[in-house]
Amino acid sequence: MTTAGPSILACLPDELLVNIVDHVAAEWHGRRPLCMLALTCKFFQYECEKRIYRKIDLVTTKDLRDILEAFARRPERIASVETLNINYDSHKDIHETFSERQTFNECVKKMVALKNWYAESPFDNFNWNENGGREWVEHDMEVFRRALEGACLHADDGKLSSPVDVGLSKLEELTIHSHGPSSDFWVLDGFHCLFRHPTLRSLHASCFKLPTDIPELEPYARSTALETLVFDECFLMPKSLGRILKTPKNLKHLTLGEVVYNDRRTMFPQPRLTERPEASVEALSAVAHSLETLTHLDPMWKRSNGAVYKQHHIDGPGLRDFHHLTFLDVDPCSFLHQFALSSVQAPPHLETFRIHHALHSDHHDHSFFDLFEELPNFEPYTALSELKTLEFAQAGSLDTEVARTDHICQEDALRERHEYAYKLSKHGINLKIFLQATFQISLVPPYLHNEPAPSLVCVYDAAKLGFRRHVVDVFPLPEHETETETDKLNTRDITTYRNEVRRALQTVHDEMARIRDDSSSNQDFFDDYDDDDDDEEMDVEGDDNEFFDLDSDIHGLDDESLDAEGWFDGDMNVVFGSIEQGLLGGGAVDQEVLRALAEQLGGDGEGEVGGEGGWLELDE
């Protein structure tokens, strides 16, 4: 009997083997090649698993049992997760997944490499009163809160300390969409830990209520790395907002999204910030030294009775100390709009000023100000000495009249628009007009998984159209006719303009329709996996490279503990993450395996696991 010679892999340095794994991951852009490479030896298994488990998308609760099985067989896989997206689809039996969800949530607390986390309640969009909605708030969200709290800064004896190498301690981006136990909004309460995380750089949170004050944040001034903060449909209070804005060292991008659309339970809008402009600008002053972009979504326009551009004086310094602020996006009724129009209160280096008009459900309402029909007086904006671009954005649903090409491109309105832009150009300001297109009038913030977010469609750009042209409408042009600078448009300009807008609207409509109608929401965890055994790129039997040969006898590498169990069935199908139906016997989880995972995560392995109340009930 002839003994096989040493494998070529035994002669290669580890650095080169790692490069091989990186090449396989990049070349085929998927996990299936990595899974096959992982079967060759222990070294490759370890390196491949770090990449296979780097990103987890949980788009259905059916994924839970499979991923728990994989974690149970080798708990160290949990430490490889860098990106986690939790957006379970809602279904009538989702309350029955409570135990599996709590088990997985405890795994989140062990994800020491996690950098990007997206968490969305499956009970959103008016489902919070369904069976299981309260449990999401009181259990799932509570586990998330404890996990975040364990990774946050703590003030001890006047000194700040931060945990190292614990779950979520490397978190950089977090998006969280939730609700209350029986309402649209959730109360911040102990979630002030969101603003005490030492490494978090981007936070997007929706539909919560700030308390009047958050004194717990006082010791954490200028202590966090937060650079981008988005409040989305939130009840904001000036004093507690000020506490939050004092915690980052250098906040650069801020969106103040008040409750504009989710106010069905109130008779009147509640613009908390514009009603108290002095207190609000005092809160913002905490980030005056670093803020570069500022957006305010304000419900005050609902009280305006059409007078959205009415100017009035507000005492105080305004935004004049915001020397790094170059982009401002506000509703015309916002207190920030008033500051920007004051020569002594405006940000001194503002380059782009966008005024947006929110989505209006009734365009026949007398209070509806349509930017496609009229524009406000341009003169106040010319006082901004460093302004380069003035933008107007009209929100409109693609299924309404306001978003139709014939409405946007009315000939008389277009000619007036160009004359308006010409006057601005004499002050060195370019005019842009956008349609902030939404797919349907019923789609409102926050925009959840598989909901097409609004798209800014440029429907007028003065710099692109230009002001030099032949003003005559005859063709061919008369001899010696030359282009002149003018604020007029000829018929050909208008026709070309309409066609460009029509194409742009059709493109964004098609893209949004594709997202809305996408039936692949329950994609495989391995999104590029297929059953084609004849795939030429992955034809193992025909591959001459020894390290892809699953039957090769690899010497010189420790493969004694190579464990493929829990990865593949006999046909090389991956066994977790909503892969092939029935691979785990109809989704049944090996209770002994889960018991082992429970012990690894801190349970006692007997009956209920995870402390009082437990987070996993094991079947006997």
mmCIF file with all atom_site columns, C-alpha atoms in Angstrom, residues 293-376:
data_model
loop_
_atom_site.group_PDB
_atom_site.id
_atom_site.type_symbol
_atom_site.label_atom_id
_atom_site.label_alt_id
_atom_site.label_comp_id
_atom_site.label_asym_id
_atom_site.label_entity_id
_atom_site.label_seq_id
_atom_site.pdbx_PDB_ins_code
_atom_site.Cartn_x
_atom_site.Cartn_y
_atom_site.Cartn_z
_atom_site.occupancy
_atom_site.B_iso_or_equiv
_atom_site.pdbx_formal_charge
_atom_site.auth_seq_id
_atom_site.auth_comp_id
_atom_site.auth_asym_id
_atom_site.auth_atom_id
_atom_site.pdbx_PDB_model_num
ATOM 1  C CA . THR A 1 293 ? -24.848 68.597 8.682  1.00 0.00 ? 293 THR A CA 1
ATOM 2  C CA . LEU A 1 294 ? -28.171 69.240 10.417 1.00 0.00 ? 294 LEU A CA 1
ATOM 3  C CA . THR A 1 295 ? -31.677 68.096 9.437  1.00 0.00 ? 295 THR A CA 1
ATOM 4  C CA . HIS A 1 296 ? -34.924 68.967 11.195 1.00 0.00 ? 296 HIS A CA 1
ATOM 5  C CA . LEU A 1 297 ? -38.217 67.221 10.387 1.00 0.00 ? 297 LEU A CA 1
ATOM 6  C CA . ASP A 1 298 ? -40.813 69.427 12.046 1.00 0.00 ? 298 ASP A CA 1
ATOM 7  C CA . PRO A 1 299 ? -44.619 68.979 12.305 1.00 0.00 ? 299 PRO A CA 1
ATOM 8  C CA . MET A 1 300 ? -45.202 72.720 12.788 1.00 0.00 ? 300 MET A CA 1
ATOM 9  C CA . TRP A 1 301 ? -46.343 73.092 9.151  1.00 0.00 ? 301 TRP A CA 1
ATOM 10 C CA . LYS A 1 302 ? -49.588 71.355 10.121 1.00 0.00 ? 302 LYS A CA 1
ATOM 11 C CA . ARG A 1 303 ? -50.477 74.450 12.161 1.00 0.00 ? 303 ARG A CA 1
ATOM 12 C CA . SER A 1 304 ? -49.392 77.011 9.592  1.00 0.00 ? 304 SER A CA 1
ATOM 13 C CA . ASN A 1 305 ? -52.623 77.348 7.559  1.00 0.00 ? 305 ASN A CA 1
ATOM 14 C CA . GLY A 1 306 ? -50.481 77.785 4.474  1.00 0.00 ? 306 GLY A CA 1
ATOM 15 C CA . ALA A 1 307 ? -48.219 80.553 5.843  1.00 0.00 ? 307 ALA A CA 1
ATOM 16 C CA . VAL A 1 308 ? -45.172 78.303 5.951  1.00 0.00 ? 308 VAL A CA 1
ATOM 17 C CA . TYR A 1 309 ? -42.689 81.002 4.903  1.00 0.00 ? 309 TYR A CA 1
ATOM 18 C CA . LYS A 1 310 ? -43.793 83.631 7.395  1.00 0.00 ? 310 LYS A CA 1
ATOM 19 C CA . GLN A 1 311 ? -40.720 85.188 9.006  1.00 0.00 ? 311 GLN A CA 1
ATOM 20 C CA . HIS A 1 312 ? -40.461 86.178 12.650 1.00 0.00 ? 312 HIS A CA 1
ATOM 21 C CA . HIS A 1 313 ? -37.591 87.066 14.961 1.00 0.00 ? 313 HIS A CA 1
ATOM 22 C CA . ILE A 1 314 ? -36.266 84.683 17.612 1.00 0.00 ? 314 ILE A CA 1
ATOM 23 C CA . ASP A 1 315 ? -33.929 85.955 20.317 1.00 0.00 ? 315 ASP A CA 1
ATOM 24 C CA . GLY A 1 316 ? -30.548 84.400 20.928 1.00 0.00 ? 316 GLY A CA 1
ATOM 25 C CA . PRO A 1 317 ? -27.331 83.571 19.054 1.00 0.00 ? 317 PRO A CA 1
ATOM 26 C CA . GLY A 1 318 ? -29.049 81.192 16.674 1.00 0.00 ? 318 GLY A CA 1
ATOM 27 C CA . LEU A 1 319 ? -26.549 79.172 14.642 1.00 0.00 ? 319 LEU A CA 1
ATOM 28 C CA . ARG A 1 320 ? -23.805 81.762 14.288 1.00 0.00 ? 320 ARG A CA 1
ATOM 29 C CA . ASP A 1 321 ? -21.372 79.718 16.415 1.00 0.00 ? 321 ASP A CA 1
ATOM 30 C CA . PHE A 1 322 ? -21.757 76.616 14.200 1.00 0.00 ? 322 PHE A CA 1
ATOM 31 C CA . HIS A 1 323 ? -18.634 77.284 12.151 1.00 0.00 ? 323 HIS A CA 1
ATOM 32 C CA . HIS A 1 324 ? -18.388 73.773 10.666 1.00 0.00 ? 324 HIS A CA 1
ATOM 33 C CA . LEU A 1 325 ? -22.035 73.566 9.598  1.00 0.00 ? 325 LEU A CA 1
ATOM 34 C CA . THR A 1 326 ? -22.084 73.443 5.783  1.00 0.00 ? 326 THR A CA 1
ATOM 35 C CA . PHE A 1 327 ? -25.394 71.644 5.096  1.00 0.00 ? 327 PHE A CA 1
ATOM 36 C CA . LEU A 1 328 ? -28.799 72.485 6.560  1.00 0.00 ? 328 LEU A CA 1
ATOM 37 C CA . ASP A 1 329 ? -32.062 70.680 5.704  1.00 0.00 ? 329 ASP A CA 1
ATOM 38 C CA . VAL A 1 330 ? -35.222 72.038 7.344  1.00 0.00 ? 330 VAL A CA 1
ATOM 39 C CA . ASP A 1 331 ? -38.942 72.448 7.028  1.00 0.00 ? 331 ASP A CA 1
ATOM 40 C CA . PRO A 1 332 ? -39.835 76.111 6.284  1.00 0.00 ? 332 PRO A CA 1
ATOM 41 C CA . CYS A 1 333 ? -41.704 76.325 9.624  1.00 0.00 ? 333 CYS A CA 1
ATOM 42 C CA . SER A 1 334 ? -38.700 75.121 11.617 1.00 0.00 ? 334 SER A CA 1
ATOM 43 C CA . PHE A 1 335 ? -37.054 77.469 14.091 1.00 0.00 ? 335 PHE A CA 1
ATOM 44 C CA . LEU A 1 336 ? -33.784 76.646 12.297 1.00 0.00 ? 336 LEU A CA 1
ATOM 45 C CA . HIS A 1 337 ? -35.157 78.161 9.087  1.00 0.00 ? 337 HIS A CA 1
ATOM 46 C CA . GLN A 1 338 ? -35.774 81.420 10.929 1.00 0.00 ? 338 GLN A CA 1
ATOM 47 C CA . PHE A 1 339 ? -32.202 81.468 12.219 1.00 0.00 ? 339 PHE A CA 1
ATOM 48 C CA . ALA A 1 340 ? -30.800 80.788 8.743  1.00 0.00 ? 340 ALA A CA 1
ATOM 49 C CA . LEU A 1 341 ? -32.639 83.792 7.309  1.00 0.00 ? 341 LEU A CA 1
ATOM 50 C CA . SER A 1 342 ? -31.169 86.176 9.893  1.00 0.00 ? 342 SER A CA 1
ATOM 51 C CA . SER A 1 343 ? -27.899 87.833 8.937  1.00 0.00 ? 343 SER A CA 1
ATOM 52 C CA . VAL A 1 344 ? -26.657 87.717 12.550 1.00 0.00 ? 344 VAL A CA 1
ATOM 53 C CA . GLN A 1 345 ? -27.960 84.246 13.481 1.00 0.00 ? 345 GLN A CA 1
ATOM 54 C CA . ALA A 1 346 ? -27.202 82.184 10.368 1.00 0.00 ? 346 ALA A CA 1
ATOM 55 C CA . PRO A 1 347 ? -24.354 79.640 10.300 1.00 0.00 ? 347 PRO A CA 1
ATOM 56 C CA . PRO A 1 348 ? -21.396 81.584 8.865  1.00 0.00 ? 348 PRO A CA 1
ATOM 57 C CA . HIS A 1 349 ? -20.133 78.926 6.443  1.00 0.00 ? 349 HIS A CA 1
ATOM 58 C CA . LEU A 1 350 ? -23.347 77.363 5.151  1.00 0.00 ? 350 LEU A CA 1
ATOM 59 C CA . GLU A 1 351 ? -22.820 76.062 1.600  1.00 0.00 ? 351 GLU A CA 1
ATOM 60 C CA . THR A 1 352 ? -25.974 74.033 0.885  1.00 0.00 ? 352 THR A CA 1
ATOM 61 C CA . PHE A 1 353 ? -29.398 74.986 2.209  1.00 0.00 ? 353 PHE A CA 1
ATOM 62 C CA . ARG A 1 354 ? -32.289 72.595 1.562  1.00 0.00 ? 354 ARG A CA 1
ATOM 63 C CA . ILE A 1 355 ? -35.879 73.486 2.393  1.00 0.00 ? 355 ILE A CA 1
ATOM 64 C CA . HIS A 1 356 ? -38.137 70.444 2.311  1.00 0.00 ? 356 HIS A CA 1
ATOM 65 C CA . HIS A 1 357 ? -41.909 70.191 2.233  1.00 0.00 ? 357 HIS A CA 1
ATOM 66 C CA . ALA A 1 358 ? -43.263 67.097 3.963  1.00 0.00 ? 358 ALA A CA 1
ATOM 67 C CA . LEU A 1 359 ? -45.519 64.497 2.408  1.00 0.00 ? 359 LEU A CA 1
ATOM 68 C CA . HIS A 1 360 ? -49.070 65.844 2.351  1.00 0.00 ? 360 HIS A CA 1
ATOM 69 C CA . SER A 1 361 ? -51.968 63.437 2.060  1.00 0.00 ? 361 SER A CA 1
ATOM 70 C CA . ASP A 1 362 ? -54.434 66.064 0.811  1.00 0.00 ? 362 ASP A CA 1
ATOM 71 C CA . HIS A 1 363 ? -53.060 68.238 -1.971 1.00 0.00 ? 363 HIS A CA 1
ATOM 72 C CA . HIS A 1 364 ? -56.387 70.064 -2.271 1.00 0.00 ? 364 HIS A CA 1
ATOM 73 C CA . ASP A 1 365 ? -56.023 71.399 1.258  1.00 0.00 ? 365 ASP A CA 1
ATOM 74 C CA . HIS A 1 366 ? -55.686 75.186 1.219  1.00 0.00 ? 366 HIS A CA 1
ATOM 75 C CA . SER A 1 367 ? -52.612 74.910 3.472  1.00 0.00 ? 367 SER A CA 1
ATOM 76 C CA . PHE A 1 368 ? -50.679 72.859 0.906  1.00 0.00 ? 368 PHE A CA 1
ATOM 77 C CA . PHE A 1 369 ? -47.765 74.880 -0.504 1.00 0.00 ? 369 PHE A CA 1
ATOM 78 C CA . ASP A 1 370 ? -46.724 73.265 -3.798 1.00 0.00 ? 370 ASP A CA 1
ATOM 79 C CA . LEU A 1 371 ? -43.111 74.008 -4.744 1.00 0.00 ? 371 LEU A CA 1
ATOM 80 C CA . PHE A 1 372 ? -43.788 72.894 -8.320 1.00 0.00 ? 372 PHE A CA 1
ATOM 81 C CA . GLU A 1 373 ? -46.308 75.714 -8.702 1.00 0.00 ? 373 GLU A CA 1
ATOM 82 C CA . GLU A 1 374 ? -44.627 78.510 -6.758 1.00 0.00 ? 374 GLU A CA 1
ATOM 83 C CA . LEU A 1 375 ? -41.405 79.296 -4.940 1.00 0.00 ? 375 LEU A CA 1
ATOM 84 C CA . PRO A 1 376 ? -40.851 81.590 -1.933 1.00 0.00 ? 376 PRO A CA 1
#
